[in-house]
Short mmCIF file of C-alpha atoms in Angstrom, two decimals:
data_model
loop_
_atom_site.label_atom_id
_atom_site.label_comp_id
_atom_site.label_asym_id
_atom_site.label_seq_id
_atom_site.Cartn_x
_atom_site.Cartn_y
_atom_site.Cartn_z
CA MET G 1 120.01 67.11 -7.70
CA ASP G 2 120.99 70.78 -7.76
CA LYS G 3 119.36 72.95 -10.39
CA VAL G 4 120.03 76.64 -11.13
CA ILE G 5 117.82 79.03 -13.08
CA THR G 6 119.36 82.19 -14.56
CA PHE G 7 117.31 85.03 -16.05
CA GLY G 8 118.40 87.81 -18.38
CA GLU G 9 119.09 88.89 -21.92
CA VAL G 10 121.24 87.08 -24.46
CA MET G 11 122.76 89.07 -27.32
CA MET G 12 124.60 88.37 -30.51
CA ARG G 13 128.22 89.43 -30.09
CA LEU G 14 129.92 90.81 -33.21
CA ALA G 15 133.67 91.06 -32.62
CA THR G 16 136.43 92.32 -34.86
CA GLU G 17 138.94 89.67 -35.84
CA ARG G 18 142.15 89.42 -33.86
CA HIS G 19 142.72 92.89 -32.39
CA LEU G 20 141.51 95.02 -35.30
CA ARG G 21 139.87 98.37 -34.68
CA PHE G 22 136.29 98.96 -35.81
CA SER G 23 137.56 101.17 -38.62
CA GLN G 24 139.73 98.33 -39.93
CA ALA G 25 137.10 95.60 -39.78
CA LYS G 26 135.73 94.09 -42.98
CA SER G 27 133.92 91.30 -41.15
CA PHE G 28 132.80 90.43 -37.63
CA HIS G 29 132.88 87.12 -35.78
CA ALA G 30 129.37 86.30 -34.56
CA MET G 31 128.61 84.41 -31.36
CA TYR G 32 126.21 84.73 -28.43
CA GLY G 33 126.57 85.91 -24.87
CA GLY G 34 125.10 87.75 -21.92
CA GLY G 35 125.83 87.84 -18.20
CA GLU G 36 123.27 85.34 -16.94
CA PHE G 37 123.57 83.19 -20.09
CA ASN G 38 127.32 82.95 -19.43
CA VAL G 39 126.77 81.86 -15.83
CA ALA G 40 124.40 79.09 -16.94
CA VAL G 41 126.99 77.77 -19.41
CA SER G 42 129.69 77.72 -16.72
CA LEU G 43 127.48 75.77 -14.33
CA SER G 44 126.60 73.26 -17.02
CA ASN G 45 130.32 72.72 -17.67
CA TYR G 46 130.74 71.93 -13.96
CA GLY G 47 127.97 69.33 -13.96
CA ILE G 48 125.28 71.52 -12.38
CA GLN G 49 121.91 71.34 -14.11
CA SER G 50 121.13 74.82 -15.37
CA GLU G 51 118.41 76.56 -17.31
CA PHE G 52 118.31 80.02 -18.88
CA VAL G 53 115.07 81.99 -19.04
CA THR G 54 114.71 84.89 -21.44
CA LYS G 55 112.54 86.42 -24.18
CA LEU G 56 113.66 85.99 -27.79
CA PRO G 57 112.36 87.14 -31.16
CA ASP G 58 110.40 84.50 -33.00
CA ASN G 59 112.77 84.34 -35.95
CA ASP G 60 115.86 82.47 -37.09
CA LEU G 61 118.19 84.41 -34.78
CA GLY G 62 116.07 83.57 -31.77
CA LYS G 63 116.09 79.91 -32.80
CA CYS G 64 119.88 80.04 -33.15
CA VAL G 65 120.14 81.14 -29.51
CA VAL G 66 118.13 78.11 -28.41
CA MET G 67 120.36 75.90 -30.54
CA GLU G 68 123.39 77.36 -28.76
CA LEU G 69 121.80 76.72 -25.37
CA ASN G 70 121.13 73.13 -26.38
CA LYS G 71 124.71 72.79 -27.61
CA ARG G 72 125.99 73.92 -24.21
CA ASN G 73 123.61 71.60 -22.34
CA VAL G 74 121.68 74.53 -20.85
CA GLY G 75 117.91 74.15 -20.57
CA ALA G 76 115.65 76.41 -22.62
CA ASN G 77 112.25 75.00 -21.66
CA HIS G 78 110.80 78.30 -20.45
CA VAL G 79 112.04 80.71 -23.12
CA VAL G 80 109.23 82.95 -24.35
CA TYR G 81 109.00 84.49 -27.81
CA GLY G 82 107.95 87.89 -29.10
CA GLY G 83 109.21 91.39 -29.68
CA GLU G 84 111.09 92.84 -32.61
CA ARG G 85 114.71 91.80 -32.41
CA LEU G 86 117.69 90.19 -30.75
CA GLY G 87 120.00 92.65 -29.02
CA LEU G 88 123.51 93.08 -30.45
CA TYR G 89 126.81 94.28 -29.15
CA PHE G 90 129.97 95.06 -31.07
CA LEU G 91 133.38 94.34 -29.55
CA GLU G 92 136.76 95.77 -30.42
CA THR G 93 139.31 93.73 -28.48
CA GLY G 94 142.16 95.77 -27.06
CA ALA G 95 145.80 94.79 -26.68
CA GLY G 96 148.62 96.07 -24.53
CA THR G 97 147.96 99.65 -23.49
CA ARG G 98 144.85 99.96 -25.72
CA GLY G 99 141.68 98.91 -23.96
CA SER G 100 138.73 97.08 -25.47
CA LYS G 101 135.58 98.90 -26.60
CA VAL G 102 131.94 97.84 -26.57
CA VAL G 103 129.11 99.42 -28.58
CA TYR G 104 125.59 98.28 -27.69
CA ASP G 105 122.77 97.97 -30.22
CA ARG G 106 120.02 96.53 -28.05
CA ALA G 107 117.29 99.19 -27.93
CA HIS G 108 113.79 97.73 -28.39
CA SER G 109 115.11 94.18 -28.07
CA SER G 110 112.69 91.36 -27.29
CA MET G 111 113.93 91.20 -23.70
CA ALA G 112 113.21 94.90 -23.23
CA THR G 113 109.54 94.23 -23.99
CA ILE G 114 109.04 91.35 -21.56
CA LYS G 115 106.06 91.87 -19.25
CA SER G 116 105.06 90.60 -15.83
CA GLY G 117 102.95 87.49 -16.21
CA GLU G 118 104.57 86.31 -19.44
CA ILE G 119 106.58 83.69 -17.57
CA ASN G 120 105.01 81.21 -15.16
CA TRP G 121 107.67 81.40 -12.46
CA SER G 122 105.99 78.83 -10.23
CA ASP G 123 106.39 76.35 -13.05
CA VAL G 124 109.95 77.50 -13.84
CA PHE G 125 111.07 76.99 -10.24
CA LYS G 126 109.83 73.42 -9.81
CA GLY G 127 112.75 71.32 -8.55
CA VAL G 128 115.04 74.37 -8.44
CA ASN G 129 117.23 75.37 -5.50
CA TRP G 130 119.06 78.43 -6.88
CA PHE G 131 118.01 81.51 -8.87
CA HIS G 132 120.53 83.94 -10.37
CA TRP G 133 119.92 87.41 -11.81
CA SER G 134 122.10 90.45 -12.40
CA GLY G 135 121.89 94.23 -12.40
CA ILE G 136 121.94 94.20 -16.20
CA THR G 137 118.35 92.95 -16.48
CA PRO G 138 116.62 95.76 -14.53
CA ALA G 139 118.79 98.27 -16.44
CA ILE G 140 117.28 97.26 -19.79
CA SER G 141 113.75 98.59 -19.28
CA GLN G 142 111.04 99.05 -16.68
CA ASN G 143 109.35 95.95 -18.08
CA ALA G 144 112.49 93.89 -17.54
CA ALA G 145 112.90 95.30 -14.02
CA ASP G 146 109.29 94.41 -13.17
CA SER G 147 109.70 90.87 -14.51
CA CYS G 148 112.91 90.44 -12.56
CA LEU G 149 111.20 91.50 -9.34
CA GLU G 150 108.31 89.14 -10.08
CA ALA G 151 110.76 86.24 -10.45
CA ILE G 152 112.67 87.17 -7.30
CA LYS G 153 109.51 87.34 -5.18
CA VAL G 154 108.35 83.90 -6.33
CA ALA G 155 111.80 82.43 -5.72
CA SER G 156 111.84 83.98 -2.25
CA GLU G 157 108.40 82.56 -1.40
CA LEU G 158 109.62 79.11 -2.46
CA GLY G 159 112.73 79.31 -0.27
CA ILE G 160 115.13 79.27 -3.22
CA THR G 161 118.63 80.71 -2.78
CA ILE G 162 118.88 83.97 -4.75
CA SER G 163 122.13 85.42 -6.08
CA CYS G 164 122.90 88.68 -7.85
CA ASP G 165 125.88 89.99 -9.76
CA LEU G 166 125.56 93.79 -9.52
CA ASN G 167 126.99 94.33 -13.02
CA TYR G 168 126.53 98.11 -13.22
CA ARG G 169 126.41 99.29 -16.84
CA SER G 170 126.08 103.06 -17.10
CA LYS G 171 125.24 102.83 -20.83
CA LEU G 172 122.09 100.83 -20.12
CA TRP G 173 120.18 102.87 -17.52
CA LYS G 174 118.40 105.04 -20.10
CA TYR G 175 114.67 104.68 -19.41
CA GLY G 176 114.35 107.39 -16.78
CA LYS G 177 115.28 105.39 -13.69
CA GLU G 178 118.54 105.13 -11.80
CA PRO G 179 119.83 102.05 -9.97
CA LYS G 180 118.88 103.55 -6.59
CA ASP G 181 115.24 103.72 -7.78
CA ILE G 182 115.09 100.02 -8.68
CA MET G 183 117.84 97.96 -7.11
CA PRO G 184 117.10 98.29 -3.36
CA GLU G 185 113.77 96.47 -3.72
CA LEU G 186 115.42 93.71 -5.77
CA LEU G 187 118.49 93.31 -3.57
CA LYS G 188 116.59 92.98 -0.31
CA TYR G 189 115.69 89.38 -1.27
CA SER G 190 119.18 88.30 -2.34
CA HIS G 191 121.24 85.85 -0.30
CA VAL G 192 124.45 86.18 -2.34
CA ILE G 193 125.75 89.40 -3.91
CA LEU G 194 128.80 89.73 -6.14
CA GLY G 195 130.24 93.20 -6.68
CA ASP G 196 132.52 95.75 -5.14
CA LEU G 197 131.30 97.64 -2.10
CA ASP G 198 131.14 101.05 -3.76
CA THR G 199 128.93 99.70 -6.55
CA ALA G 200 126.67 98.03 -3.99
CA PHE G 201 126.25 101.21 -1.95
CA PHE G 202 125.77 103.28 -5.12
CA MET G 203 122.96 101.00 -6.28
CA LEU G 204 121.39 101.17 -2.84
CA GLY G 205 121.45 104.97 -2.93
CA LYS G 206 124.17 105.36 -0.30
CA GLU G 207 127.39 107.36 -0.28
CA LYS G 208 130.68 105.94 -1.54
CA THR G 209 132.84 104.31 1.09
CA ASN G 210 136.17 104.01 -0.79
CA PRO G 211 137.02 100.58 0.64
CA ASN G 212 140.68 99.64 0.91
CA TYR G 213 140.89 96.02 -0.22
CA THR G 214 144.59 95.91 0.65
CA ASN G 215 143.68 96.54 4.30
CA PRO G 216 141.43 93.61 5.28
CA GLN G 217 140.85 94.98 8.79
CA SER G 218 138.81 97.87 7.35
CA LEU G 219 136.41 95.69 5.36
CA PRO G 220 134.19 93.87 7.93
CA LYS G 221 132.63 97.13 9.14
CA LEU G 222 131.67 98.07 5.57
CA TYR G 223 130.33 94.60 4.81
CA GLU G 224 128.22 94.67 7.95
CA LEU G 225 126.68 97.95 6.74
CA LEU G 226 125.84 96.24 3.43
CA PHE G 227 124.29 93.32 5.32
CA ASP G 228 122.17 95.77 7.32
CA LEU G 229 120.82 97.22 4.06
CA CYS G 230 120.09 93.80 2.55
CA PRO G 231 118.23 91.82 5.25
CA ASN G 232 118.48 88.40 3.55
CA LEU G 233 122.13 88.67 2.58
CA GLN G 234 124.31 85.77 3.69
CA THR G 235 127.40 86.03 1.48
CA ALA G 236 129.04 88.95 -0.30
CA ALA G 237 131.98 88.65 -2.65
CA THR G 238 133.99 90.76 -5.04
CA THR G 239 136.51 90.13 -7.76
CA LEU G 240 139.79 91.91 -7.18
CA ARG G 241 141.14 93.06 -10.54
CA TYR G 242 144.28 95.04 -11.13
CA SER G 243 144.78 95.85 -14.80
CA VAL G 244 148.42 96.19 -15.78
CA ASN G 245 147.24 96.57 -19.36
CA ALA G 246 144.70 94.93 -21.68
CA SER G 247 146.96 91.91 -22.10
CA HIS G 248 148.02 91.54 -18.47
CA GLN G 249 145.66 91.26 -15.50
CA LYS G 250 146.06 90.39 -11.84
CA ILE G 251 143.02 88.61 -10.38
CA GLY G 252 142.07 87.80 -6.80
CA GLY G 253 138.93 87.81 -4.68
CA ILE G 254 137.25 88.64 -1.37
CA LEU G 255 134.35 86.82 0.30
CA TYR G 256 132.52 87.82 3.48
CA HIS G 257 130.23 85.43 5.33
CA ASP G 258 129.09 85.11 8.94
CA LYS G 259 131.34 87.98 10.04
CA LYS G 260 134.41 86.28 8.58
CA LEU G 261 136.52 87.60 5.71
CA TYR G 262 138.12 85.25 3.19
CA SER G 263 140.63 86.32 0.55
CA ALA G 264 142.33 84.72 -2.45
CA ASP G 265 145.83 85.76 -3.46
CA LEU G 266 146.33 87.65 -6.71
CA LYS G 267 147.12 85.53 -9.76
CA GLU G 268 148.98 86.81 -12.82
CA VAL G 269 147.01 86.40 -16.06
CA THR G 270 148.99 87.06 -19.22
CA PRO G 271 148.53 87.12 -22.13
CA VAL G 272 144.80 87.83 -22.06
CA VAL G 273 142.91 86.21 -24.94
CA ASP G 274 139.46 87.62 -24.06
CA ARG G 275 138.49 89.48 -20.91
CA VAL G 276 134.76 89.72 -21.69
CA GLY G 277 132.72 87.42 -19.47
CA SER G 278 135.44 86.91 -16.87
CA GLY G 279 133.23 88.39 -14.14
CA ASP G 280 130.47 85.98 -15.15
CA ALA G 281 133.01 83.17 -14.92
CA PHE G 282 133.78 84.28 -11.36
CA MET G 283 130.04 84.25 -10.59
CA GLY G 284 129.59 80.78 -12.08
CA GLY G 285 132.53 79.48 -10.08
CA LEU G 286 131.21 81.12 -6.92
CA ILE G 287 127.75 79.56 -7.28
CA TYR G 288 129.32 76.16 -7.90
CA GLY G 289 131.61 76.62 -4.91
CA LEU G 290 128.81 77.70 -2.59
CA ILE G 291 126.71 74.70 -3.64
CA LYS G 292 129.44 72.06 -3.55
CA GLU G 293 131.85 73.54 -0.97
CA LYS G 294 129.38 75.24 1.37
CA HIS G 295 131.37 74.10 4.41
CA ASN G 296 134.66 75.31 2.91
CA LEU G 297 134.16 78.90 1.87
CA GLN G 298 137.85 79.44 1.18
CA LYS G 299 137.66 76.68 -1.42
CA ALA G 300 134.48 78.22 -2.86
CA LEU G 301 136.32 81.52 -3.33
CA ASP G 302 139.37 79.79 -4.79
CA VAL G 303 137.15 78.07 -7.37
CA ALA G 304 135.62 81.44 -8.36
CA VAL G 305 139.04 83.09 -8.77
CA ALA G 306 140.42 80.15 -10.74
CA ALA G 307 137.39 80.19 -13.07
CA CYS G 308 137.83 83.93 -13.63
CA CYS G 309 141.55 83.59 -14.38
CA LEU G 310 141.06 80.70 -16.79
CA LYS G 311 138.23 82.48 -18.66
CA HIS G 312 140.82 85.04 -19.83
CA THR G 313 142.29 82.25 -21.97
CA ILE G 314 138.98 81.51 -23.75
CA SER G 315 137.70 83.46 -26.75
CA GLY G 316 134.02 84.37 -26.51
CA ASP G 317 131.62 85.44 -23.78
CA TYR G 318 131.26 82.24 -21.81
CA ASN G 319 133.73 80.06 -19.98
CA LEU G 320 134.50 76.65 -21.46
CA ILE G 321 136.63 75.45 -18.57
CA THR G 322 135.93 72.20 -16.71
CA ILE G 323 135.97 71.73 -12.95
CA GLU G 324 138.96 69.41 -13.40
CA GLU G 325 140.93 72.24 -15.03
CA ILE G 326 139.94 74.54 -12.17
CA GLU G 327 141.19 72.00 -9.63
CA GLU G 328 144.49 71.79 -11.53
CA PHE G 329 144.82 75.57 -11.42
CA ILE G 330 144.08 75.70 -7.70
CA SER G 331 146.69 73.01 -7.05
CA GLY G 332 149.30 75.25 -8.66
CA ASN G 333 149.53 73.65 -12.09
CA THR G 334 149.53 76.80 -14.23
CA SER G 335 152.29 75.78 -16.66
CA GLY G 336 149.92 75.34 -19.60
CA LYS G 337 151.74 72.19 -20.73
CA VAL G 338 150.13 69.95 -23.34
CA SER G 339 147.93 67.28 -21.78
CA ARG G 340 148.57 63.96 -23.54
#
């Protein structure tokens, strides 16, 4: 049986109701989310056994996170407790020509204080064949970066497939290090990387390449350069997103593997209910596709794009779409008719 471990920080999300601005809000809708947490939920929805590893405060809010994991059928057997607080983020959802806004309140969170040795990764990885992390975790603190590297090294020694969503967040790298100081060592172990080429080269300390995704012939050379920099890399992918406005997106995707480029046509997504977490939905779909459709990489990419598109219809951080709904989308059934 396939089993995936994801590692990162979960936060409480406090969102204004409907599309209110922060200055209009008299209350906030509370839920939970975080990049790697969201991926684990997606995989659980698709029937893949998943477990989320993190550090939580030993208080009622930390216990509520575990309750949410249990509710979503995501394992929480290796969560550790300590630190001062659960990280928060505030969301003002945009509409039309007004974009969404995020304000983080996660300084000194429990996850920021995690230390190497707190988690027994050899125990965590028993019976596991996939480990997923993202660029958010090493951006939180040096402690989190060190713990992430510790996990990656153990996973690598055990022959586990390692995936990374680059997830660059400029607001998070505040502890004196830049991505180029941390990410190259982490990425050299990864077998699957999700992110656009410029972000990848930026995190690796290389110059921008300005890839032209509308000209597929120009991409293999750039992907081969990325593969040269990441010696264990097998598959690289990126979400193609063209934002007409906050309520109207066009979503596609690119995947490069074994010197072959795969692409998924752009899909219209309108109206957008919630864009947050749509990249994580793509990642969850990609992992599922690479596990279940490893001999059909076009299908794996199509699953990722469909998952991303459908997440835009779901309120909250994580995707609550089933694999059956993804198959319907891929087959061309996008009418949204009532199922009865």
